[in-house]
Amino acid sequence: MTAISLKNLDISYGPTKVVEAASFDVAEGESFALVGESGSGKSTILKAIAGLAPDWTGEITVLGQPRGHSVDHGFASRCQMVFQDPYGSLHPRKSVDRVLSEPLKIHGISNRDARVEDMLAAVGLDRRFRFRYPHQLSGGQRQRVAIARALMLEPKVMLLDEPTSALDVSVQAEILNLLKKLRREQGLTYLMVTHNLPVVSFMCDRMAVMHKGRIVEIAPASALHDGRFQDPYTQSLYAASGGNPDRKD
Amino acid sequence: MSQSPLLELENLRVSFPTPKGRVEVVKGLSFTLGRERLGIVGESGSGKSMTGRAILRLVRRPGQQDADKMTFDGIDLRRLSERRMRDLRGARISMIMQDPKFSLNPVMTIGEQIAEALRTHERLARRDVQARVLQMLEAVRINDPKRVMALYPHEVSGGMGQRIMIAMMLIPRPDLLIADEPTSALDVSVQAQVLDLIDELVRDKGMGLILISHDLNLVARYCDHILVMHAGQVVESCAASELHNATHPYTRGLLAAVPRMEETREELPVLDRSAWSGT
């Protein structure tokens, strides 16, 4: 079954069209990357799927159900998003415990206490962090909380918007490992935005390259091994990222 | 070029007061820099940016800096009056900051800002100033420099803003350029352009460069020598070409944690932080 299917998606902010005619399918259990430079519209696609950019035309289908333009409770329990900046995406005056129990309250799910505890363990946070506030956590710990918040409703599809670009390399490695482990254990589907090609090589099966609001190429992640891309823009992006220094031709 | 070193640092210390007493963020750093490219790498909080600021004596109070020796081209930077230090900053040592959005003056046109940087340090006729600004903007590969001079910072892109910063920092023809994460606010495709540009200008003019970054591979690509900092101390010092033979476990851990273009590992190795206390 396809987890995410986009057909001829156009997204606008006011009079400006940011994404034009985006179409792709992500299979269930797949990890799919959207890459491109700032302003290419990659984050906008995630926002449209999550319902944060409501001005779109075309078709968005998630797990077989078409997405409408309005707020959708059922949708929130199937698909969740993790944002780029862990410093900005957590409420500064809500403790970790409140952040994690809020989605459960909204959806009327019981046994909150145990669920919060289990989720903290799943994302590798010690119990003592449960009643802390975001400012008492490091960047990596905050991103773990943000991932935990997204997973509270046990969604099947995760939208990841540059989940590690605000973090140091060693912390990035921890978060990438965590995301990989969670995907394996819970059979999640990832749609991930990034501009870091080596991260795609580590995390993803396929990638779509975006340039000026259009998808110029969809390639398997293994194309990163030898840089065998069709589109000239993708080739220049690959070259700018340093190519593959481990392979000498 | 065989000559006396451009910059000599011995036992540099920077500390900040906290309720639990003074905390040292740079703990005894020493290096000698000629007209070459030095990279300082480390994670957040390792003290790399503070080192860059301390060279310009820009550590703000209540922070304190102190060193056994800090000479630039034979001048003892520790004893210089604040006034003489101002003459030196920008003219002979200049610094490129991380984000052009916050370091350019939003209410001055780009042409005026660059001209100001030049006029502060040199007395020139207005026509000569204009000519130098145009020439510098061309050197940083800005198309149509006449038009760009009349623009305000919010009207240009991030990559262009950073090139304007570079133009502003290089126009007084400094001997030493300190670049503190000059490209981390930029896209990958623009990153390479900006660094190639810095590299070319530094080599053409025979300047010294200190490139501060958290990106090991980037520093290895653009520098001759590398210092790896952790918790205020240099844990490894090696030639850039020898980085992959680094010996310190922290450097090895950092190198291993970076995903590769051809990734075959199922899991990335993670630093065991308990081995080094602190950050």
Coordinates of C-alpha atoms in Angstrom, one line a residue:
Chain A
M1 CA 0.0 0.0 0.0
T2 CA 1.2 3.5 -0.6
A3 CA 1.7 5.6 2.6
I4 CA 1.8 9.0 0.9
S5 CA 0.6 9.8 -2.5
L6 CA 0.8 13.3 -4.1
K7 CA -0.8 14.0 -7.4
N8 CA -0.2 17.2 -9.3
L9 CA 0.1 19.2 -6.1
D10 CA 0.3 23.0 -6.4
I11 CA 0.9 25.0 -3.2
S12 CA 0.7 28.8 -2.9
Y13 CA 1.4 31.4 -0.2
G14 CA -0.9 34.2 -1.2
P15 CA -0.3 35.1 -4.9
T16 CA 3.0 33.3 -5.1
K17 CA 3.1 29.7 -6.3
V18 CA 5.8 27.9 -4.2
V19 CA 5.4 24.3 -5.4
E20 CA 4.2 23.3 -8.9
A21 CA 2.9 20.0 -10.0
A22 CA 4.5 17.8 -7.4
S23 CA 3.7 14.1 -7.8
F24 CA 5.2 11.1 -6.0
D25 CA 4.3 8.0 -4.1
V26 CA 5.9 6.8 -0.9
A27 CA 5.4 3.1 -0.1
E28 CA 4.5 2.0 3.4
G29 CA 7.6 1.4 5.4
E30 CA 9.7 3.4 3.0
S31 CA 12.0 6.2 3.9
F32 CA 11.8 9.0 1.3
A33 CA 13.9 12.2 1.2
L34 CA 13.2 15.6 -0.3
V35 CA 16.4 17.5 -1.1
G36 CA 17.1 20.9 -2.5
E37 CA 18.3 24.3 -1.5
S38 CA 16.4 26.8 0.6
G39 CA 13.4 28.2 -1.1
S40 CA 13.0 25.2 -3.4
G41 CA 9.6 24.3 -1.7
K42 CA 10.6 21.1 0.1
S43 CA 9.4 22.1 3.5
T44 CA 6.3 23.5 2.0
I45 CA 5.3 20.1 0.8
L46 CA 5.6 18.7 4.3
K47 CA 3.6 21.6 5.6
A48 CA 0.8 21.0 3.1
I49 CA 0.6 17.4 4.1
A50 CA 0.5 18.3 7.8
G51 CA -2.2 20.9 7.1
L52 CA 0.0 23.9 7.9
A53 CA -0.1 25.3 4.4
P54 CA -3.8 25.0 3.5
D55 CA -3.7 26.8 0.1
W56 CA -3.1 23.9 -2.2
T57 CA -4.8 22.2 -5.1
G58 CA -4.3 18.7 -6.4
E59 CA -4.5 15.5 -4.4
I60 CA -2.9 14.4 -1.1
T61 CA -3.6 10.9 0.0
V62 CA -2.2 9.5 3.2
L63 CA -2.6 5.7 3.9
G64 CA -5.3 5.5 1.4
Q65 CA -7.4 8.3 2.7
P66 CA -7.6 11.6 0.9
R67 CA -6.6 14.7 3.0
G68 CA -9.0 17.6 3.2
H69 CA -8.2 21.2 3.7
S70 CA -9.4 21.4 7.2
V71 CA -8.2 20.3 10.7
D72 CA -8.6 16.5 10.9
H73 CA -8.3 14.7 14.2
G74 CA -8.1 11.3 12.7
F75 CA -5.4 12.5 10.4
A76 CA -3.3 13.7 13.3
S77 CA -3.2 10.2 14.8
R78 CA -1.9 8.7 11.5
C79 CA 0.6 11.3 10.5
Q80 CA 2.8 13.6 12.6
M81 CA 5.6 16.1 12.0
V82 CA 9.0 16.8 13.6
F83 CA 10.4 20.3 13.0
Q84 CA 13.9 21.5 12.3
D85 CA 14.6 23.7 15.3
P86 CA 14.2 21.9 18.7
Y87 CA 14.8 25.3 20.3
G88 CA 11.7 26.8 18.7
S89 CA 9.3 23.9 18.4
L90 CA 8.7 23.1 22.1
H91 CA 6.6 25.4 24.3
P92 CA 8.9 27.1 26.7
R93 CA 6.5 27.0 29.6
K94 CA 5.3 23.5 29.3
S95 CA 7.2 20.7 31.0
V96 CA 8.1 17.6 29.0
D97 CA 5.4 15.7 30.8
R98 CA 2.7 18.2 29.6
V99 CA 4.0 18.3 26.1
L100 CA 3.8 14.5 25.8
S101 CA 0.4 14.1 27.5
E102 CA -1.3 16.9 25.6
P103 CA -2.0 14.8 22.4
L104 CA -3.3 12.0 24.6
K105 CA -5.7 14.4 26.3
I106 CA -7.0 15.8 23.0
H107 CA -7.6 12.4 21.6
G108 CA -9.1 11.1 24.9
I109 CA -6.6 8.3 25.4
S110 CA -6.3 6.9 28.9
N111 CA -3.4 5.4 30.8
R112 CA -1.4 8.6 30.1
D113 CA 1.1 8.2 32.8
A114 CA 2.4 4.8 31.6
R115 CA 2.4 5.9 28.0
V116 CA 4.5 9.0 28.7
E117 CA 6.9 6.9 30.7
D118 CA 7.2 4.3 28.0
M119 CA 7.8 6.9 25.3
L120 CA 10.6 8.6 27.2
A121 CA 12.3 5.2 27.5
A122 CA 11.7 4.6 23.7
V123 CA 13.5 7.8 22.7
G124 CA 16.3 7.2 25.2
L125 CA 15.5 9.9 27.8
D126 CA 16.0 9.2 31.5
R127 CA 12.9 9.4 33.7
R128 CA 14.3 12.4 35.5
F129 CA 13.8 14.5 32.4
R130 CA 10.0 14.1 32.7
F131 CA 9.2 17.2 34.7
R132 CA 11.8 19.5 33.2
Y133 CA 11.3 22.4 30.9
P134 CA 12.8 22.9 27.5
H135 CA 15.4 25.4 28.7
Q136 CA 16.8 22.7 31.0
L137 CA 17.6 20.4 28.1
S138 CA 20.3 20.3 25.5
G139 CA 19.6 20.5 21.8
G140 CA 19.8 16.7 21.3
Q141 CA 17.5 16.1 24.3
R142 CA 15.0 18.6 23.0
Q143 CA 14.9 16.9 19.6
R144 CA 14.3 13.6 21.4
V145 CA 11.3 15.2 23.2
A146 CA 10.0 16.5 19.9
I147 CA 10.3 13.1 18.3
A148 CA 8.5 11.6 21.4
R149 CA 5.7 14.1 21.1
A150 CA 5.2 13.2 17.4
L151 CA 5.1 9.5 18.3
M152 CA 2.6 9.8 21.3
L153 CA -0.4 9.0 19.1
E154 CA 1.3 6.1 17.4
P155 CA 1.2 7.5 13.9
K156 CA 2.3 5.4 11.0
V157 CA 3.7 8.2 8.9
M158 CA 6.3 10.7 10.1
L159 CA 7.1 14.0 8.4
L160 CA 10.7 15.1 9.3
D161 CA 11.7 18.6 8.5
E162 CA 15.6 18.8 8.7
P163 CA 15.5 17.0 12.1
T164 CA 19.2 17.2 12.7
S165 CA 20.5 20.3 10.9
A166 CA 20.5 22.4 14.1
L167 CA 22.6 19.8 16.0
D168 CA 26.3 19.0 16.3
V169 CA 27.6 16.0 14.3
S170 CA 27.9 13.7 17.3
V171 CA 24.4 14.5 18.5
Q172 CA 23.2 14.2 14.9
A173 CA 24.5 10.7 14.9
E174 CA 22.5 9.8 18.0
I175 CA 19.3 11.3 16.6
L176 CA 19.7 9.6 13.2
N177 CA 20.3 6.2 15.0
L178 CA 17.2 6.8 17.1
L179 CA 15.1 7.6 14.1
K180 CA 16.4 4.5 12.3
K181 CA 15.7 2.3 15.3
L182 CA 12.1 3.7 15.8
R183 CA 11.4 3.1 12.1
R184 CA 12.5 -0.5 12.3
E185 CA 10.7 -1.2 15.6
Q186 CA 7.4 0.5 14.7
G187 CA 7.3 0.0 11.0
L188 CA 7.1 3.8 10.3
T189 CA 7.1 5.5 7.0
Y190 CA 9.4 8.6 6.8
L191 CA 9.2 11.6 4.5
M192 CA 12.3 13.6 5.4
V193 CA 13.4 17.0 4.2
T194 CA 17.1 17.7 4.3
H195 CA 19.9 19.4 2.3
N196 CA 22.6 17.0 3.6
L197 CA 23.1 14.3 1.1
P198 CA 25.2 12.0 3.3
V199 CA 22.3 11.9 5.7
V200 CA 20.0 10.7 2.8
S201 CA 22.5 8.0 2.1
F202 CA 22.3 6.8 5.7
M203 CA 18.6 7.2 6.3
C204 CA 16.6 6.9 3.1
D205 CA 15.7 4.5 0.3
R206 CA 14.8 7.0 -2.4
M207 CA 15.0 10.8 -2.9
A208 CA 13.3 13.5 -4.8
V209 CA 15.3 16.5 -5.8
M210 CA 13.6 19.9 -5.9
H211 CA 14.6 23.0 -7.7
K212 CA 12.5 26.2 -7.8
G213 CA 9.3 24.6 -6.7
R214 CA 9.5 21.6 -9.1
I215 CA 10.6 18.0 -8.6
V216 CA 13.4 17.6 -11.1
E217 CA 14.4 14.1 -10.4
I218 CA 13.5 11.1 -8.3
A219 CA 16.4 8.7 -7.7
P220 CA 17.3 5.8 -5.5
A221 CA 19.6 6.7 -2.6
S222 CA 22.2 4.4 -4.0
A223 CA 22.8 6.9 -6.8
L224 CA 24.7 8.9 -4.2
H225 CA 27.4 6.3 -4.3
D226 CA 28.6 7.1 -7.8
G227 CA 26.7 10.3 -8.6
R228 CA 24.7 8.8 -11.4
F229 CA 22.1 11.5 -11.7
Q230 CA 20.1 12.4 -14.8
D231 CA 19.4 16.1 -14.1
P232 CA 22.1 18.7 -14.4
Y233 CA 20.8 20.5 -11.3
T234 CA 21.1 17.3 -9.2
Q235 CA 24.6 16.8 -10.6
S236 CA 25.7 20.3 -9.5
L237 CA 24.1 19.8 -6.0
Y238 CA 26.0 16.5 -5.7
A239 CA 29.3 18.2 -6.8
A240 CA 28.8 21.1 -4.3
S241 CA 28.3 18.5 -1.5
G242 CA 31.8 17.2 -2.2
G243 CA 30.8 14.2 -4.3
N244 CA 32.0 10.8 -2.9
P245 CA 35.5 11.2 -1.6
D246 CA 35.7 7.5 -0.7
R247 CA 35.4 6.6 -4.3
K248 CA 38.3 7.5 -6.6
D249 CA 37.7 7.3 -10.3
Chain B
M1 CA 57.9 33.0 2.4
S2 CA 60.2 32.7 5.4
Q3 CA 59.5 35.4 7.9
S4 CA 58.5 35.8 11.5
P5 CA 55.1 34.3 12.3
L6 CA 52.0 36.4 11.8
L7 CA 50.3 35.4 15.1
E8 CA 51.7 33.8 18.2
L9 CA 49.5 32.7 21.0
E10 CA 50.7 31.1 24.2
N11 CA 48.5 29.8 27.0
L12 CA 45.4 31.8 26.0
R13 CA 42.7 31.6 28.7
V14 CA 39.1 32.9 28.6
S15 CA 36.9 32.6 31.6
F16 CA 33.4 33.7 32.7
P17 CA 32.1 34.1 36.2
T18 CA 29.2 31.9 37.4
P19 CA 27.6 31.5 40.8
K20 CA 29.9 28.5 41.3
G21 CA 33.1 30.5 40.6
R22 CA 34.9 31.3 37.3
V23 CA 34.5 28.8 34.5
E24 CA 37.2 28.6 31.9
V25 CA 35.9 28.2 28.4
V26 CA 39.4 28.3 26.8
K27 CA 42.0 26.6 28.9
G28 CA 45.5 27.3 27.8
L29 CA 45.5 27.4 24.0
S30 CA 48.8 27.9 22.2
F31 CA 49.6 28.1 18.5
T32 CA 51.7 29.9 15.9
L33 CA 50.3 31.0 12.6
G34 CA 52.2 32.0 9.5
R35 CA 50.6 33.2 6.3
E36 CA 48.7 29.9 6.1
R37 CA 45.2 28.5 6.6
L38 CA 44.4 27.2 10.0
G39 CA 41.2 25.4 10.8
I40 CA 39.8 25.2 14.3
V41 CA 37.1 22.5 14.7
G42 CA 35.0 21.6 17.6
E43 CA 31.4 21.1 18.8
S44 CA 29.1 23.8 20.4
G45 CA 30.7 25.0 23.6
S46 CA 34.2 23.8 22.8
G47 CA 35.5 27.4 23.0
K48 CA 36.4 27.7 19.3
S49 CA 34.5 31.0 18.7
M50 CA 35.8 32.5 22.0
T51 CA 39.3 31.8 20.7
G52 CA 38.5 33.8 17.6
R53 CA 37.1 36.7 19.6
A54 CA 39.9 36.7 22.1
I55 CA 42.4 37.3 19.3
L56 CA 40.6 40.5 18.5
R57 CA 40.2 41.2 22.2
L58 CA 36.4 41.1 21.8
V59 CA 35.5 39.0 24.8
R60 CA 32.8 41.1 26.5
R61 CA 32.8 41.7 30.2
P62 CA 32.2 39.9 32.6
G63 CA 34.3 37.5 30.5
Q64 CA 38.0 37.8 31.0
Q65 CA 40.9 36.8 28.8
D66 CA 44.5 36.4 29.5
A67 CA 47.6 34.9 27.8
D68 CA 51.3 34.5 28.4
K69 CA 52.0 35.8 24.9
M70 CA 49.8 37.2 22.2
T71 CA 51.7 38.9 19.4
F72 CA 50.5 39.8 16.0
D73 CA 53.2 40.7 13.5
G74 CA 55.5 41.7 16.3
I75 CA 52.9 43.8 18.1
D76 CA 52.0 42.7 21.7
L77 CA 48.2 42.6 21.6
R78 CA 47.9 42.3 25.3
R79 CA 49.4 45.7 26.0
L80 CA 47.8 47.7 23.2
S81 CA 45.4 50.5 24.3
E82 CA 41.8 50.1 23.4
R83 CA 42.2 52.9 20.9
R84 CA 45.2 51.3 19.1
M85 CA 43.3 48.0 19.1
R86 CA 40.4 49.6 17.3
D87 CA 42.9 50.8 14.6
L88 CA 44.1 47.2 14.2
R89 CA 40.7 45.6 14.1
G90 CA 39.3 45.5 10.6
A91 CA 42.5 47.1 9.1
R92 CA 44.9 44.3 9.9
I93 CA 42.9 41.5 11.4
S94 CA 39.3 41.2 10.4
M95 CA 36.5 38.7 11.2
I96 CA 33.6 37.3 9.2
M97 CA 30.7 36.3 11.4
Q98 CA 28.3 33.5 11.0
D99 CA 25.1 35.1 9.8
P100 CA 25.0 38.0 7.4
K101 CA 21.4 38.8 8.5
F102 CA 22.6 39.9 11.9
S103 CA 25.9 41.4 11.1
L104 CA 25.0 43.9 8.4
N105 CA 23.4 47.2 9.3
P106 CA 19.8 47.0 8.2
V107 CA 19.3 50.8 7.7
M108 CA 22.4 51.5 5.6
T109 CA 22.9 50.7 1.9
I110 CA 25.4 48.0 1.1
G111 CA 27.6 50.6 -0.8
E112 CA 27.7 52.9 2.2
Q113 CA 28.6 50.1 4.6
I114 CA 31.5 48.9 2.6
A115 CA 32.7 52.4 2.0
E116 CA 32.5 53.1 5.8
A117 CA 34.7 50.0 6.5
L118 CA 37.3 51.5 4.1
R119 CA 37.1 55.1 5.3
T120 CA 37.5 54.2 8.9
H121 CA 41.0 53.0 8.1
E122 CA 42.2 54.9 5.1
R123 CA 41.9 58.5 4.0
L124 CA 40.8 58.5 0.4
A125 CA 39.0 60.8 -2.0
R126 CA 35.4 60.0 -2.5
R127 CA 35.9 58.9 -6.1
D128 CA 38.7 56.5 -5.0
V129 CA 36.5 55.0 -2.3
Q130 CA 33.7 54.4 -4.9
A131 CA 36.2 52.7 -7.2
R132 CA 37.6 50.5 -4.5
V133 CA 34.1 49.4 -3.4
L134 CA 33.1 48.5 -7.0
Q135 CA 36.3 46.7 -7.5
M136 CA 35.9 44.7 -4.3
L137 CA 32.2 43.8 -5.1
E138 CA 33.5 42.5 -8.4
A139 CA 36.2 40.5 -6.7
V140 CA 33.5 38.7 -4.6
R141 CA 31.6 38.0 -7.9
I142 CA 28.6 40.1 -7.5
N143 CA 26.9 40.8 -10.8
D144 CA 26.0 44.3 -11.5
P145 CA 27.8 45.8 -8.4
K146 CA 26.5 49.4 -9.2
R147 CA 22.9 48.2 -8.6
V148 CA 23.8 46.1 -5.5
M149 CA 25.6 49.1 -3.9
A150 CA 22.2 50.9 -3.7
L151 CA 20.4 48.0 -2.1
Y152 CA 19.7 47.4 1.6
P153 CA 20.7 44.1 3.3
H154 CA 17.1 42.7 3.4
E155 CA 17.0 43.0 -0.4
V156 CA 19.8 40.4 -1.0
S157 CA 19.9 36.7 -0.5
G158 CA 21.9 34.9 2.2
G159 CA 24.8 33.9 -0.1
M160 CA 25.0 37.4 -1.5
G161 CA 24.9 38.9 2.0
Q162 CA 27.8 36.7 3.1
R163 CA 29.8 37.8 0.0
I164 CA 29.1 41.4 0.9
M165 CA 30.4 40.7 4.4
I166 CA 33.6 39.2 2.8
A167 CA 34.0 42.3 0.6
M168 CA 33.6 44.5 3.7
M169 CA 36.1 42.6 5.7
L170 CA 38.7 42.4 2.9
I171 CA 38.5 45.9 1.6
P172 CA 41.0 47.4 4.1
R173 CA 43.4 44.6 2.9
P174 CA 43.9 42.9 6.3
D175 CA 46.8 40.5 6.9
L176 CA 44.8 38.0 8.9
L177 CA 41.2 36.9 8.3
I178 CA 39.2 35.1 11.0
A179 CA 36.1 33.4 9.6
D180 CA 33.8 32.1 12.3
E181 CA 31.4 29.6 10.7
P182 CA 31.2 31.7 7.5
T183 CA 28.9 29.3 5.7
S184 CA 26.8 27.5 8.3
A185 CA 23.8 29.8 7.6
L186 CA 24.1 29.0 3.8
D187 CA 22.9 26.3 1.5
V188 CA 25.3 23.6 0.4
S189 CA 25.5 24.9 -3.2
V190 CA 26.3 28.4 -2.0
Q191 CA 28.7 27.2 0.7
A192 CA 31.2 25.9 -1.8
Q193 CA 31.1 29.1 -3.8
V194 CA 31.8 31.3 -0.7
L195 CA 34.6 29.1 0.6
D196 CA 36.3 28.9 -2.8
L197 CA 36.1 32.7 -2.9
I198 CA 37.7 33.1 0.5
D199 CA 40.3 30.6 -0.4
E200 CA 41.2 32.3 -3.6
L201 CA 41.4 35.8 -2.0
V202 CA 43.4 34.5 0.9
R203 CA 45.9 32.8 -1.4
D204 CA 46.2 35.7 -3.9
K205 CA 46.9 38.3 -1.2
G206 CA 49.1 36.0 0.9
M207 CA 46.9 36.5 4.0
G208 CA 46.6 34.3 7.0
L209 CA 43.3 32.6 7.6
I210 CA 41.7 31.1 10.7
L211 CA 38.6 29.1 9.7
I212 CA 36.4 28.2 12.6
S213 CA 33.8 25.5 12.0
H214 CA 32.1 22.5 13.4
D215 CA 32.4 20.7 10.0
L216 CA 35.5 18.5 10.0
N217 CA 35.4 17.6 6.3
L218 CA 34.9 21.2 5.2
V219 CA 37.9 22.3 7.3
A220 CA 40.0 19.5 5.9
R221 CA 39.1 20.6 2.4
Y222 CA 40.1 24.3 2.9
C223 CA 42.9 24.4 5.5
D224 CA 46.5 23.4 5.8
H225 CA 46.6 22.7 9.5
I226 CA 43.8 21.7 11.9
L227 CA 43.3 22.1 15.6
V228 CA 40.5 20.1 17.2
M229 CA 39.1 21.6 20.3
H230 CA 37.1 20.0 23.0
A231 CA 36.0 21.6 26.3
G232 CA 38.4 24.5 25.9
Q233 CA 41.5 22.5 25.1
V234 CA 43.2 21.5 21.9
V235 CA 43.0 17.7 21.8
E236 CA 44.6 17.2 18.4
S237 CA 46.8 19.3 16.1
C238 CA 47.6 17.9 12.7
A239 CA 48.1 18.7 9.0
A240 CA 44.8 18.7 7.2
S241 CA 45.9 15.9 4.9
E242 CA 46.7 13.8 8.0
L243 CA 43.2 14.2 9.6
H244 CA 42.1 10.7 8.7
N245 CA 45.1 9.4 10.7
A246 CA 44.0 11.3 13.8
T247 CA 44.9 9.6 17.0
H248 CA 42.8 11.2 19.8
P249 CA 39.7 9.2 20.5
Y250 CA 37.5 12.4 20.4
T251 CA 38.7 13.3 16.9
R252 CA 38.2 9.7 15.8
G253 CA 34.7 9.7 17.3
L254 CA 33.8 12.9 15.6
L255 CA 35.1 11.6 12.2
A256 CA 33.2 8.4 12.6
A257 CA 29.9 10.1 13.5
V258 CA 29.7 11.9 10.1
P259 CA 27.5 10.0 7.7
R260 CA 29.2 9.3 4.4
M261 CA 28.0 9.7 0.8
E262 CA 28.2 5.9 0.4
E263 CA 26.8 4.8 3.7
T264 CA 26.9 1.1 4.4
R265 CA 26.9 1.2 8.2
E266 CA 23.6 0.1 9.8
E267 CA 24.3 2.4 12.8
L268 CA 26.5 5.4 13.3
P269 CA 29.0 5.2 16.1
V270 CA 28.2 7.6 19.0
L271 CA 30.7 9.4 21.2
D272 CA 31.0 8.0 24.6
R273 CA 30.7 11.3 26.5
S274 CA 31.6 9.8 29.8
A275 CA 35.2 9.4 28.6
W276 CA 35.5 13.2 28.6
S277 CA 33.8 15.0 31.3
G278 CA 32.2 18.4 30.8
T279 CA 30.3 19.3 27.6

